[in-house]
Short mmCIF file of C-alpha atoms and ligand atoms in Angstrom, two decimals:
data_model
loop_
_atom_site.label_atom_id
_atom_site.label_comp_id
_atom_site.label_asym_id
_atom_site.label_seq_id
_atom_site.Cartn_x
_atom_site.Cartn_y
_atom_site.Cartn_z
CA UNK A 24 17.16 13.79 -0.18
CA UNK A 25 13.94 12.61 -0.27
CA UNK A 26 14.60 8.96 -0.85
CA UNK A 27 16.94 8.24 2.13
CA UNK A 28 14.15 7.07 4.22
CA UNK A 29 12.83 4.54 1.96
CA UNK A 30 15.31 1.51 2.89
CA UNK A 31 14.51 1.97 6.39
CA UNK A 32 10.88 1.99 5.95
CA UNK A 33 10.89 -1.21 3.46
CA UNK A 34 13.68 -3.42 4.97
CA UNK A 35 13.34 -1.80 8.83
CA UNK A 36 16.89 -1.66 9.06
CA UNK A 37 19.70 1.16 8.42
CA UNK A 38 23.40 0.31 9.04
CA UNK A 39 26.09 -2.64 8.34
CA UNK A 40 25.53 -5.57 8.95
CA UNK A 41 22.61 -6.04 6.62
CA UNK A 42 19.96 -8.42 7.07
CA UNK A 43 17.64 -10.23 4.32
CA UNK A 44 14.20 -8.54 4.86
CA UNK A 45 11.37 -10.76 4.82
CA UNK A 46 9.01 -10.90 1.64
CA UNK A 47 5.81 -8.42 2.88
CA UNK A 48 3.54 -11.55 1.78
CA UNK A 49 3.78 -15.20 1.64
CA UNK A 50 5.87 -16.38 -1.11
CA UNK A 51 2.79 -18.36 -2.35
CA UNK A 52 0.71 -15.29 -2.59
CA UNK A 53 0.98 -14.96 -6.60
CA UNK A 54 0.76 -18.76 -7.75
CA UNK A 55 -1.26 -18.08 -10.77
CA UNK A 56 1.56 -15.39 -11.76
CA UNK A 57 4.51 -15.74 -10.00
CA UNK A 58 5.72 -19.09 -8.34
CA UNK A 59 6.88 -19.87 -4.93
CA UNK A 60 10.04 -21.45 -6.42
CA UNK A 61 10.72 -18.04 -8.15
CA UNK A 62 10.31 -16.37 -4.63
CA UNK A 63 12.46 -19.28 -3.25
CA UNK A 64 15.13 -18.43 -5.81
CA UNK A 65 14.70 -14.40 -6.31
CA UNK A 66 14.52 -13.70 -2.72
CA UNK A 67 16.26 -16.64 -0.75
CA UNK A 68 18.96 -17.18 -3.36
CA UNK A 69 19.61 -13.71 -5.35
CA UNK A 70 18.58 -11.25 -2.95
CA UNK A 71 20.10 -13.34 -0.08
CA UNK A 72 23.57 -13.42 -1.79
CA UNK A 73 23.54 -9.18 -2.43
CA UNK A 74 23.30 -9.03 1.27
CA UNK A 75 26.04 -11.65 2.08
CA UNK A 76 28.09 -10.19 -0.52
CA UNK A 77 27.72 -6.71 0.67
CA UNK A 78 28.33 -7.43 4.19
CA UNK A 79 31.72 -9.42 3.23
CA UNK A 80 32.76 -6.20 1.47
CA UNK A 81 31.82 -4.09 4.07
CA UNK A 82 33.78 -6.18 6.64
CA UNK A 83 37.08 -4.38 6.54
CA UNK A 84 35.55 -0.68 5.52
CA UNK A 85 34.88 0.52 9.15
CA UNK A 86 34.13 4.03 7.42
CA UNK A 87 31.20 2.43 6.01
CA UNK A 88 29.78 1.19 9.07
CA UNK A 89 27.93 4.38 9.90
CA UNK A 90 26.62 5.13 6.84
CA UNK A 91 23.13 4.34 5.93
CA UNK A 92 22.55 2.07 2.64
CA UNK A 93 21.42 4.86 0.75
CA UNK A 94 24.86 6.64 1.91
CA UNK A 95 26.74 3.97 0.93
CA UNK A 96 25.31 3.61 -2.61
CA UNK A 97 26.02 7.10 -3.09
CA UNK A 98 29.68 6.79 -1.46
CA UNK A 99 30.44 4.14 -3.87
CA UNK A 100 28.62 5.27 -7.07
CA UNK A 101 31.27 5.94 -9.98
CA UNK A 102 34.33 4.65 -8.13
CA UNK A 103 35.91 1.91 -9.82
CA UNK A 104 37.61 0.59 -6.79
CA UNK A 105 34.22 0.43 -5.21
CA UNK A 106 32.02 -1.16 -7.98
CA UNK A 107 31.50 -4.35 -6.17
CA UNK A 108 30.14 -2.68 -3.10
CA UNK A 109 27.86 -0.28 -5.40
CA UNK A 110 26.51 -3.37 -7.21
CA UNK A 111 25.96 -5.16 -3.97
CA UNK A 112 24.26 -2.21 -2.21
CA UNK A 113 22.07 -1.12 -4.96
CA UNK A 114 20.73 -4.45 -5.59
CA UNK A 115 20.16 -4.61 -1.71
CA UNK A 116 18.16 -1.55 -2.03
CA UNK A 117 16.52 -2.52 -5.26
CA UNK A 118 15.04 -5.83 -4.40
CA UNK A 119 13.98 -4.57 -0.71
CA UNK A 120 11.77 -1.89 -2.64
CA UNK A 121 10.59 -4.08 -5.37
CA UNK A 122 8.85 -6.69 -3.21
CA UNK A 123 6.76 -3.71 -1.96
CA UNK A 124 5.75 -3.36 -5.43
CA UNK A 125 3.87 -6.49 -5.52
CA UNK A 126 0.49 -7.16 -3.91
CA UNK A 127 -1.55 -10.12 -3.48
CA UNK A 128 -4.65 -7.26 -4.27
CA UNK A 129 -2.68 -6.01 -7.03
CA UNK A 130 -3.65 -4.37 -10.31
CA UNK A 131 -6.01 -1.27 -10.79
CA UNK A 132 -5.06 2.13 -10.84
CA UNK A 133 -3.33 4.75 -8.83
CA UNK A 134 -5.76 6.97 -6.67
CA UNK A 135 -5.42 10.45 -4.99
CA UNK A 136 -2.56 13.00 -5.22
CA UNK A 137 -0.55 10.26 -7.29
CA UNK A 138 -3.35 9.77 -9.68
CA UNK A 139 -3.82 13.64 -10.27
CA UNK A 140 0.16 13.71 -10.76
CA UNK A 141 -0.03 10.94 -13.38
CA UNK A 142 -2.78 12.71 -15.16
CA UNK A 143 -0.66 15.80 -15.58
CA UNK A 144 2.43 14.35 -16.29
CA UNK A 145 1.05 11.60 -18.73
CA UNK A 146 -2.40 12.58 -19.98
CA UNK A 147 -3.89 9.39 -18.41
CA UNK A 148 -3.31 6.25 -16.65
CA UNK A 149 -2.82 4.00 -20.04
CA UNK A 150 -0.33 6.26 -21.34
CA UNK A 151 1.81 5.90 -18.16
CA UNK A 152 1.30 2.11 -18.28
CA UNK A 153 2.10 1.99 -21.96
CA UNK A 154 5.58 3.86 -21.49
CA UNK A 155 6.56 1.77 -18.41
CA UNK A 156 5.63 -1.48 -20.22
CA UNK A 157 7.88 -0.26 -23.06
CA UNK A 158 10.82 0.90 -20.88
CA UNK A 159 10.66 -2.44 -19.13
CA UNK A 160 10.54 -4.33 -22.62
CA UNK A 161 13.37 -2.42 -23.92
CA UNK A 162 16.14 -2.26 -21.33
CA UNK A 163 18.42 -4.60 -22.99
CA UNK A 164 19.85 -7.16 -20.67
CA UNK A 165 19.70 -7.06 -17.13
CA UNK A 166 18.03 -3.99 -15.09
CA UNK A 167 15.04 -2.36 -13.83
CA UNK A 168 11.95 0.01 -15.10
CA UNK A 169 11.03 2.48 -12.79
CA UNK A 170 8.55 5.28 -12.18
CA UNK A 171 10.13 8.11 -10.41
CA UNK A 172 9.32 11.65 -8.98
CA UNK A 173 11.72 14.87 -9.20
CA UNK A 174 12.43 15.51 -5.86
CA UNK A 175 11.29 19.02 -5.80
CA UNK A 176 8.98 19.57 -8.66
CA UNK A 177 7.32 16.03 -7.86
CA UNK A 178 7.06 15.64 -11.85
CA UNK A 179 6.80 11.91 -12.60
CA UNK A 180 8.73 10.03 -15.20
CA UNK A 181 9.52 6.72 -16.43
CA UNK A 182 13.39 5.81 -16.39
CA UNK A 183 15.17 2.05 -16.90
CA UNK A 184 18.52 1.56 -15.69
CA UNK A 185 21.07 -1.09 -16.24
CA UNK A 186 22.29 -3.92 -13.85
CA UNK A 187 22.27 -2.44 -10.46
CA UNK A 188 21.75 1.22 -11.27
CA UNK A 189 19.09 3.05 -9.67
CA UNK A 190 17.44 6.45 -9.82
CA UNK A 191 18.70 7.79 -6.36
CA UNK A 192 22.09 8.43 -7.84
CA UNK A 193 20.59 10.94 -10.13
CA UNK A 194 18.35 12.67 -7.07
CA UNK A 195 15.44 10.90 -8.58
CA UNK A 196 12.73 9.51 -6.00
CA UNK A 197 11.60 5.78 -6.77
CA UNK A 198 7.95 5.42 -6.69
CA UNK A 199 7.47 1.95 -8.31
CA UNK A 200 9.82 -0.51 -9.93
CA UNK A 201 9.85 -3.61 -11.90
CA UNK A 202 12.88 -6.04 -11.93
CA UNK A 203 13.51 -7.08 -15.38
CA UNK A 204 16.72 -9.40 -14.86
CA UNK A 205 15.89 -12.74 -16.33
CA UNK A 206 16.14 -14.34 -12.83
CA UNK A 207 12.96 -12.57 -12.02
CA UNK A 208 11.03 -14.25 -14.60
CA UNK A 209 12.63 -16.90 -16.41
CA UNK A 210 11.02 -19.87 -14.18
CA UNK A 211 7.46 -18.72 -14.70
CA UNK A 212 7.77 -16.94 -18.09
CA UNK A 213 10.87 -18.47 -19.79
CA UNK A 214 12.19 -15.67 -22.62
CA UNK A 215 8.44 -14.16 -22.75
CA UNK A 216 9.57 -10.65 -21.08
CA UNK A 217 6.45 -8.84 -22.20
CA UNK A 218 3.84 -11.47 -20.53
CA UNK A 219 5.86 -10.96 -17.22
CA UNK A 220 5.43 -7.00 -17.81
CA UNK A 221 1.91 -7.03 -18.59
CA UNK A 222 0.96 -9.46 -15.92
CA UNK A 223 2.74 -7.14 -13.10
CA UNK A 224 0.90 -3.97 -14.78
CA UNK A 225 -2.62 -5.71 -14.90
CA UNK A 226 -2.47 -8.02 -11.65
CA UNK A 227 0.71 -7.61 -9.29
CA UNK A 228 1.52 -3.66 -9.06
CA UNK A 229 0.88 -2.20 -5.68
CA UNK A 230 -0.45 1.27 -6.45
CA UNK A 231 -1.09 1.49 -2.31
CA UNK A 232 3.00 1.61 -2.05
CA UNK A 233 3.50 3.94 -4.88
CA UNK A 234 1.14 6.66 -3.24
CA UNK A 235 2.84 6.20 -0.15
CA UNK A 236 6.42 6.87 -1.73
CA UNK A 237 4.70 9.84 -3.63
CA UNK A 238 3.05 11.39 -0.33
CA UNK A 239 6.58 10.78 1.28
CA UNK A 240 8.46 13.30 -1.02
MN1 MN B 8 16.00 -9.57 -8.81
#
């Protein structure tokens, strides 16, 4: 699967015991849009808790210690007795990927091959933006909005997932994501999720990272 190397690339690790990856920017980089306090909680508490919970759940599952995080996610997906492993491993993956979707020099539009594919599949960047914003706004409750690519045709698509779910279980390659759990925006935006989504798309989104993910398929 083309997504199997993404976690090792963004988190610089592959196997149990997992560590909380560093943020790829100083946590005061977005002070006008996303506060240091949000990163203290979102990265320092929420993401850290998923890592710690996952390590505890895997402690006595030695068969999982030789699996990559992606393999753990796929091995636990849809199995009721492994729901805790799935939720925590998927949330470790989602957050490790999400931090790279933010950039202190964010905003603008994709370039190169990714932009060519955007025009082919959405008609225009504005249309992609509108569809992404709509998916992020209409994900009921906790979850994620994604730009994904088909692993063989590279066709782009916008999808939304609930709670910890992520596109790699559907053999779709994640290109970009936005966390729409309340913990991602409540300190800065309270209940105004649409404001958080529009700030992300106008000022924070890291298209350089998305271009690398698209090029790596
Ligand atoms: Mn989160």
